Amino acid sequence: MRANDVMTSPVVTVRSQTPAKDAAQLLVTGGFTALPVVDDDNHLLGIVTEADLLHDRFAPDPRTLIHDERPAPATVPAAIVDEVMVADVVTADPHTHVAELSKLMLGRHLRAIPIVDDGRVLGIVTRRDLLRTLARPDEDIARDVRNRLSQAGRRRWQVTVVDGVVTLASDGAPESDEHIATVIAGALPGVAEVRITRQE
């Protein structure tokens, strides 16, 4: 399973001159954790996250100030996305395997990875996208596997799925067919493993 199988596309983006408050509103209303920042040709310039937009946005509680002391000068919050975005973005191409995406997210503490081709944003993969594949119902996975095997002309398999593990029961298929069926089933969303059993 690769990035283009699980990514959200088209992806909601912002420009570098987008007001920071507008970007925050997009995150809230869309339920996003990050927004790619692009130019007019959809080339990736950076990414802005919830944490970036929260930085220095809240003034201290005035009730905590001592009346005879002057408050510290307030930090002026960023007005536009360009002032808070991260320009050094971890990206992946559409053919990156989801195992690599998961490793990147966990190792680099990322919530989202833009998917790019030749610098242009094609989509985005979030932790939620990866979790959605893990949570996919076994019945849906089994139906998808049967359909794909049938489309490929591989009709001699009995398919069962338990907790994302696909078992393909063979009625004497050659090893080459076993390999092809394993590749087809293993590439589908929600499949954790593919096992072959041979019927006696």
PDB file of C-alpha atoms in Angstrom:
ATOM      1  CA  MET A   1       0.000   0.000   0.000  1.00  0.00           C
ATOM      2  CA  ARG A   2       1.463   3.331  -1.047  1.00  0.00           C
ATOM      3  CA  ALA A   3       0.953   7.003  -0.311  1.00  0.00           C
ATOM      4  CA  ASN A   4      -1.349   7.522  -3.286  1.00  0.00           C
ATOM      5  CA  ASP A   5      -3.639   4.781  -1.929  1.00  0.00           C
ATOM      6  CA  VAL A   6      -4.287   6.561   1.375  1.00  0.00           C
ATOM      7  CA  MET A   7      -3.575  10.258   0.822  1.00  0.00           C
ATOM      8  CA  THR A   8      -6.221  12.948   0.950  1.00  0.00           C
ATOM      9  CA  SER A   9      -6.505  14.612  -2.445  1.00  0.00           C
ATOM     10  CA  PRO A  10      -7.164  17.301  -3.412  1.00  0.00           C
ATOM     11  CA  VAL A  11      -5.624  18.831  -0.330  1.00  0.00           C
ATOM     12  CA  VAL A  12      -6.622  22.132   1.268  1.00  0.00           C
ATOM     13  CA  THR A  13      -3.702  24.550   0.988  1.00  0.00           C
ATOM     14  CA  VAL A  14      -2.893  28.154   1.859  1.00  0.00           C
ATOM     15  CA  ARG A  15      -0.620  30.814   0.405  1.00  0.00           C
ATOM     16  CA  SER A  16       2.280  32.413   2.223  1.00  0.00           C
ATOM     17  CA  GLN A  17       0.355  35.704   2.430  1.00  0.00           C
ATOM     18  CA  THR A  18      -2.791  34.090   3.863  1.00  0.00           C
ATOM     19  CA  PRO A  19      -3.712  35.742   7.188  1.00  0.00           C
ATOM     20  CA  ALA A  20      -2.727  33.529  10.112  1.00  0.00           C
ATOM     21  CA  LYS A  21      -6.232  33.820  11.529  1.00  0.00           C
ATOM     22  CA  ASP A  22      -7.741  32.541   8.271  1.00  0.00           C
ATOM     23  CA  ALA A  23      -5.370  29.558   8.339  1.00  0.00           C
ATOM     24  CA  ALA A  24      -6.415  28.827  11.918  1.00  0.00           C
ATOM     25  CA  GLN A  25     -10.063  28.942  10.856  1.00  0.00           C
ATOM     26  CA  LEU A  26      -9.369  26.440   8.059  1.00  0.00           C
ATOM     27  CA  LEU A  27      -7.723  24.060  10.530  1.00  0.00           C
ATOM     28  CA  VAL A  28     -10.656  24.310  12.917  1.00  0.00           C
ATOM     29  CA  THR A  29     -13.476  23.977  10.397  1.00  0.00           C
ATOM     30  CA  GLY A  30     -11.764  21.269   8.350  1.00  0.00           C
ATOM     31  CA  GLY A  31     -10.517  19.208  11.271  1.00  0.00           C
ATOM     32  CA  PHE A  32      -6.964  19.390   9.884  1.00  0.00           C
ATOM     33  CA  THR A  33      -3.692  19.386  11.816  1.00  0.00           C
ATOM     34  CA  ALA A  34      -1.574  21.003   9.096  1.00  0.00           C
ATOM     35  CA  LEU A  35      -1.887  22.936   5.860  1.00  0.00           C
ATOM     36  CA  PRO A  36       0.657  22.874   3.012  1.00  0.00           C
ATOM     37  CA  VAL A  37       1.722  26.337   1.909  1.00  0.00           C
ATOM     38  CA  VAL A  38       1.955  26.642  -1.881  1.00  0.00           C
ATOM     39  CA  ASP A  39       2.601  29.208  -4.578  1.00  0.00           C
ATOM     40  CA  ASP A  40       0.353  29.983  -7.526  1.00  0.00           C
ATOM     41  CA  ASP A  41       1.634  26.901  -9.395  1.00  0.00           C
ATOM     42  CA  ASN A  42       0.934  24.603  -6.428  1.00  0.00           C
ATOM     43  CA  HIS A  43       4.632  24.211  -5.631  1.00  0.00           C
ATOM     44  CA  LEU A  44       5.262  23.489  -1.965  1.00  0.00           C
ATOM     45  CA  LEU A  45       6.772  26.396  -0.021  1.00  0.00           C
ATOM     46  CA  GLY A  46       6.261  25.135   3.511  1.00  0.00           C
ATOM     47  CA  ILE A  47       3.730  23.821   5.989  1.00  0.00           C
ATOM     48  CA  VAL A  48       1.800  25.465   8.802  1.00  0.00           C
ATOM     49  CA  THR A  49       0.544  23.432  11.750  1.00  0.00           C
ATOM     50  CA  GLU A  50      -1.661  23.949  14.769  1.00  0.00           C
ATOM     51  CA  ALA A  51       1.409  24.458  16.946  1.00  0.00           C
ATOM     52  CA  ASP A  52       2.831  27.088  14.568  1.00  0.00           C
ATOM     53  CA  LEU A  53      -0.374  29.100  14.712  1.00  0.00           C
ATOM     54  CA  LEU A  54      -0.709  28.834  18.490  1.00  0.00           C
ATOM     55  CA  HIS A  55       2.760  30.224  19.151  1.00  0.00           C
ATOM     56  CA  ASP A  56       2.585  33.607  20.938  1.00  0.00           C
ATOM     57  CA  ARG A  57      -1.128  33.990  20.171  1.00  0.00           C
ATOM     58  CA  PHE A  58      -2.340  34.382  23.759  1.00  0.00           C
ATOM     59  CA  ALA A  59      -1.530  37.319  25.992  1.00  0.00           C
ATOM     60  CA  PRO A  60      -0.956  36.683  29.724  1.00  0.00           C
ATOM     61  CA  ASP A  61      -4.042  36.769  31.922  1.00  0.00           C
ATOM     62  CA  PRO A  62      -4.279  40.421  33.079  1.00  0.00           C
ATOM     63  CA  ARG A  63      -5.804  39.271  36.372  1.00  0.00           C
ATOM     64  CA  THR A  64      -2.440  37.842  37.379  1.00  0.00           C
ATOM     65  CA  LEU A  65      -0.632  41.165  37.038  1.00  0.00           C
ATOM     66  CA  ILE A  66       0.299  43.180  40.103  1.00  0.00           C
ATOM     67  CA  HIS A  67      -1.330  46.577  39.764  1.00  0.00           C
ATOM     68  CA  ASP A  68       1.708  48.653  40.648  1.00  0.00           C
ATOM     69  CA  GLU A  69       3.964  46.866  38.152  1.00  0.00           C
ATOM     70  CA  ARG A  70       3.970  47.533  34.455  1.00  0.00           C
ATOM     71  CA  PRO A  71       3.209  44.457  32.337  1.00  0.00           C
ATOM     72  CA  ALA A  72       5.917  43.148  30.034  1.00  0.00           C
ATOM     73  CA  PRO A  73       5.614  44.338  26.431  1.00  0.00           C
ATOM     74  CA  ALA A  74       3.243  42.124  24.523  1.00  0.00           C
ATOM     75  CA  THR A  75       4.633  39.947  21.741  1.00  0.00           C
ATOM     76  CA  VAL A  76       3.066  40.876  18.441  1.00  0.00           C
ATOM     77  CA  PRO A  77       1.576  37.687  16.977  1.00  0.00           C
ATOM     78  CA  ALA A  78       2.293  36.700  13.396  1.00  0.00           C
ATOM     79  CA  ALA A  79      -0.087  38.286  10.931  1.00  0.00           C
ATOM     80  CA  ILE A  80       0.445  36.000   7.928  1.00  0.00           C
ATOM     81  CA  VAL A  81       1.309  32.371   7.317  1.00  0.00           C
ATOM     82  CA  ASP A  82       4.757  33.242   5.946  1.00  0.00           C
ATOM     83  CA  GLU A  83       5.786  34.422   9.411  1.00  0.00           C
ATOM     84  CA  VAL A  84       5.034  31.119  11.144  1.00  0.00           C
ATOM     85  CA  MET A  85       5.280  28.358   8.536  1.00  0.00           C
ATOM     86  CA  VAL A  86       8.051  25.773   8.492  1.00  0.00           C
ATOM     87  CA  ALA A  87       9.948  25.908   5.200  1.00  0.00           C
ATOM     88  CA  ASP A  88      12.009  22.732   5.687  1.00  0.00           C
ATOM     89  CA  VAL A  89       9.230  20.206   5.098  1.00  0.00           C
ATOM     90  CA  VAL A  90       9.452  16.414   5.224  1.00  0.00           C
ATOM     91  CA  THR A  91       7.708  15.194   2.072  1.00  0.00           C
ATOM     92  CA  ALA A  92       7.148  11.912   0.253  1.00  0.00           C
ATOM     93  CA  ASP A  93       6.343  10.920  -3.295  1.00  0.00           C
ATOM     94  CA  PRO A  94       3.140   9.114  -4.310  1.00  0.00           C
ATOM     95  CA  HIS A  95       4.886   5.725  -4.441  1.00  0.00           C
ATOM     96  CA  THR A  96       6.264   5.794  -0.891  1.00  0.00           C
ATOM     97  CA  HIS A  97       5.084   2.742   1.056  1.00  0.00           C
ATOM     98  CA  VAL A  98       2.851   3.432   4.053  1.00  0.00           C
ATOM     99  CA  ALA A  99       5.317   1.593   6.318  1.00  0.00           C
ATOM    100  CA  GLU A 100       7.909   4.251   5.468  1.00  0.00           C
ATOM    101  CA  LEU A 101       5.375   7.035   6.023  1.00  0.00           C
ATOM    102  CA  SER A 102       4.518   5.610   9.434  1.00  0.00           C
ATOM    103  CA  LYS A 103       8.202   5.350  10.335  1.00  0.00           C
ATOM    104  CA  LEU A 104       8.762   8.983   9.295  1.00  0.00           C
ATOM    105  CA  MET A 105       5.781  10.226  11.279  1.00  0.00           C
ATOM    106  CA  LEU A 106       6.739   8.393  14.452  1.00  0.00           C
ATOM    107  CA  GLY A 107      10.473   9.032  14.170  1.00  0.00           C
ATOM    108  CA  ARG A 108      10.147  12.745  13.355  1.00  0.00           C
ATOM    109  CA  HIS A 109       7.026  13.404  15.466  1.00  0.00           C
ATOM    110  CA  LEU A 110       5.040  14.497  12.414  1.00  0.00           C
ATOM    111  CA  ARG A 111       1.264  14.609  12.164  1.00  0.00           C
ATOM    112  CA  ALA A 112       1.141  15.026   8.382  1.00  0.00           C
ATOM    113  CA  ILE A 113       3.361  14.521   5.348  1.00  0.00           C
ATOM    114  CA  PRO A 114       2.667  16.332   2.056  1.00  0.00           C
ATOM    115  CA  ILE A 115       2.821  14.089  -1.000  1.00  0.00           C
ATOM    116  CA  VAL A 116       4.596  15.830  -3.860  1.00  0.00           C
ATOM    117  CA  ASP A 117       5.619  15.151  -7.421  1.00  0.00           C
ATOM    118  CA  ASP A 118       8.206  17.413  -9.029  1.00  0.00           C
ATOM    119  CA  GLY A 119       7.667  19.889  -6.186  1.00  0.00           C
ATOM    120  CA  ARG A 120       3.901  20.127  -6.694  1.00  0.00           C
ATOM    121  CA  VAL A 121       1.507  19.065  -3.958  1.00  0.00           C
ATOM    122  CA  LEU A 122      -0.664  16.095  -4.928  1.00  0.00           C
ATOM    123  CA  GLY A 123      -2.106  15.296  -1.516  1.00  0.00           C
ATOM    124  CA  ILE A 124      -1.341  14.818   2.138  1.00  0.00           C
ATOM    125  CA  VAL A 125      -1.120  11.801   4.435  1.00  0.00           C
ATOM    126  CA  THR A 126      -1.939  12.243   8.110  1.00  0.00           C
ATOM    127  CA  ARG A 127      -1.761   9.913  11.083  1.00  0.00           C
ATOM    128  CA  ARG A 128      -5.524   9.672  10.858  1.00  0.00           C
ATOM    129  CA  ASP A 129      -5.300   8.449   7.254  1.00  0.00           C
ATOM    130  CA  LEU A 130      -3.000   5.631   8.374  1.00  0.00           C
ATOM    131  CA  LEU A 131      -5.218   4.798  11.346  1.00  0.00           C
ATOM    132  CA  ARG A 132      -8.248   4.706   9.039  1.00  0.00           C
ATOM    133  CA  THR A 133      -6.657   1.877   7.048  1.00  0.00           C
ATOM    134  CA  LEU A 134      -5.930  -0.057  10.241  1.00  0.00           C
ATOM    135  CA  ALA A 135      -9.538   0.365  11.377  1.00  0.00           C
ATOM    136  CA  ARG A 136     -11.042  -0.792   8.080  1.00  0.00           C
ATOM    137  CA  PRO A 137     -13.613  -3.582   8.660  1.00  0.00           C
ATOM    138  CA  ASP A 138     -12.471  -7.101   7.777  1.00  0.00           C
ATOM    139  CA  GLU A 139     -15.608  -7.628   5.662  1.00  0.00           C
ATOM    140  CA  ASP A 140     -14.719  -4.635   3.488  1.00  0.00           C
ATOM    141  CA  ILE A 141     -11.147  -5.855   3.086  1.00  0.00           C
ATOM    142  CA  ALA A 142     -12.310  -9.357   2.106  1.00  0.00           C
ATOM    143  CA  ARG A 143     -14.746  -7.975  -0.470  1.00  0.00           C
ATOM    144  CA  ASP A 144     -12.018  -5.748  -1.913  1.00  0.00           C
ATOM    145  CA  VAL A 145      -9.548  -8.647  -2.129  1.00  0.00           C
ATOM    146  CA  ARG A 146     -12.098 -10.885  -3.904  1.00  0.00           C
ATOM    147  CA  ASN A 147     -12.941  -8.128  -6.389  1.00  0.00           C
ATOM    148  CA  ARG A 148      -9.302  -7.370  -7.193  1.00  0.00           C
ATOM    149  CA  LEU A 149      -8.392 -11.022  -7.608  1.00  0.00           C
ATOM    150  CA  SER A 150     -11.408 -11.509  -9.866  1.00  0.00           C
ATOM    151  CA  GLN A 151     -10.484  -8.464 -11.973  1.00  0.00           C
ATOM    152  CA  ALA A 152      -6.994  -9.907 -12.387  1.00  0.00           C
ATOM    153  CA  GLY A 153      -8.440 -13.255 -13.503  1.00  0.00           C
ATOM    154  CA  ARG A 154      -7.424 -15.000 -10.265  1.00  0.00           C
ATOM    155  CA  ARG A 155     -10.667 -16.853  -9.412  1.00  0.00           C
ATOM    156  CA  ARG A 156      -9.366 -19.894  -7.558  1.00  0.00           C
ATOM    157  CA  TRP A 157      -8.990 -18.366  -4.092  1.00  0.00           C
ATOM    158  CA  GLN A 158     -11.123 -18.546  -0.977  1.00  0.00           C
ATOM    159  CA  VAL A 159     -10.606 -15.349   1.023  1.00  0.00           C
ATOM    160  CA  THR A 160     -10.926 -14.872   4.762  1.00  0.00           C
ATOM    161  CA  VAL A 161      -9.808 -11.845   6.777  1.00  0.00           C
ATOM    162  CA  VAL A 162      -9.283 -11.629  10.535  1.00  0.00           C
ATOM    163  CA  ASP A 163      -7.871  -8.430  12.093  1.00  0.00           C
ATOM    164  CA  GLY A 164      -6.517  -7.340   8.725  1.00  0.00           C
ATOM    165  CA  VAL A 165      -4.702 -10.640   8.098  1.00  0.00           C
ATOM    166  CA  VAL A 166      -5.801 -12.061   4.743  1.00  0.00           C
ATOM    167  CA  THR A 167      -5.754 -15.824   4.267  1.00  0.00           C
ATOM    168  CA  LEU A 168      -5.965 -17.077   0.697  1.00  0.00           C
ATOM    169  CA  ALA A 169      -6.905 -20.750   0.377  1.00  0.00           C
ATOM    170  CA  SER A 170      -5.592 -22.330  -2.784  1.00  0.00           C
ATOM    171  CA  ASP A 171      -7.019 -25.293  -4.684  1.00  0.00           C
ATOM    172  CA  GLY A 172      -3.736 -26.168  -6.300  1.00  0.00           C
ATOM    173  CA  ALA A 173      -2.668 -22.861  -7.796  1.00  0.00           C
ATOM    174  CA  PRO A 174       0.936 -22.733  -9.037  1.00  0.00           C
ATOM    175  CA  GLU A 175       3.514 -20.745  -7.067  1.00  0.00           C
ATOM    176  CA  SER A 176       3.474 -17.976  -9.663  1.00  0.00           C
ATOM    177  CA  ASP A 177      -0.265 -17.465  -9.051  1.00  0.00           C
ATOM    178  CA  GLU A 178       0.322 -17.506  -5.302  1.00  0.00           C
ATOM    179  CA  HIS A 179       2.894 -14.750  -5.687  1.00  0.00           C
ATOM    180  CA  ILE A 180       0.611 -12.607  -7.868  1.00  0.00           C
ATOM    181  CA  ALA A 181      -2.348 -13.079  -5.519  1.00  0.00           C
ATOM    182  CA  THR A 182      -0.187 -12.137  -2.524  1.00  0.00           C
ATOM    183  CA  VAL A 183       0.982  -8.945  -4.238  1.00  0.00           C
ATOM    184  CA  ILE A 184      -2.547  -7.962  -5.271  1.00  0.00           C
ATOM    185  CA  ALA A 185      -4.039  -8.572  -1.817  1.00  0.00           C
ATOM    186  CA  GLY A 186      -1.104  -7.048   0.065  1.00  0.00           C
ATOM    187  CA  ALA A 187      -1.408  -3.754  -1.793  1.00  0.00           C
ATOM    188  CA  LEU A 188      -4.954  -3.073  -0.587  1.00  0.00           C
ATOM    189  CA  PRO A 189      -5.838  -0.661   2.239  1.00  0.00           C
ATOM    190  CA  GLY A 190      -6.191  -2.306   5.635  1.00  0.00           C
ATOM    191  CA  VAL A 191      -4.255  -5.470   4.789  1.00  0.00           C
ATOM    192  CA  ALA A 192      -1.671  -6.185   7.488  1.00  0.00           C
ATOM    193  CA  GLU A 193      -0.450  -9.523   6.162  1.00  0.00           C
ATOM    194  CA  VAL A 194      -1.249 -12.100   3.485  1.00  0.00           C
ATOM    195  CA  ARG A 195      -1.033 -15.822   4.161  1.00  0.00           C
ATOM    196  CA  ILE A 196      -1.408 -18.696   1.705  1.00  0.00           C
ATOM    197  CA  THR A 197      -2.916 -22.020   2.716  1.00  0.00           C
ATOM    198  CA  ARG A 198      -3.125 -24.997   0.392  1.00  0.00           C
ATOM    199  CA  GLN A 199      -6.268 -27.059   0.379  1.00  0.00           C
ATOM    200  CA  GLU A 200      -5.743 -30.826   0.556  1.00  0.00           C
TER     201      GLU A 200
END
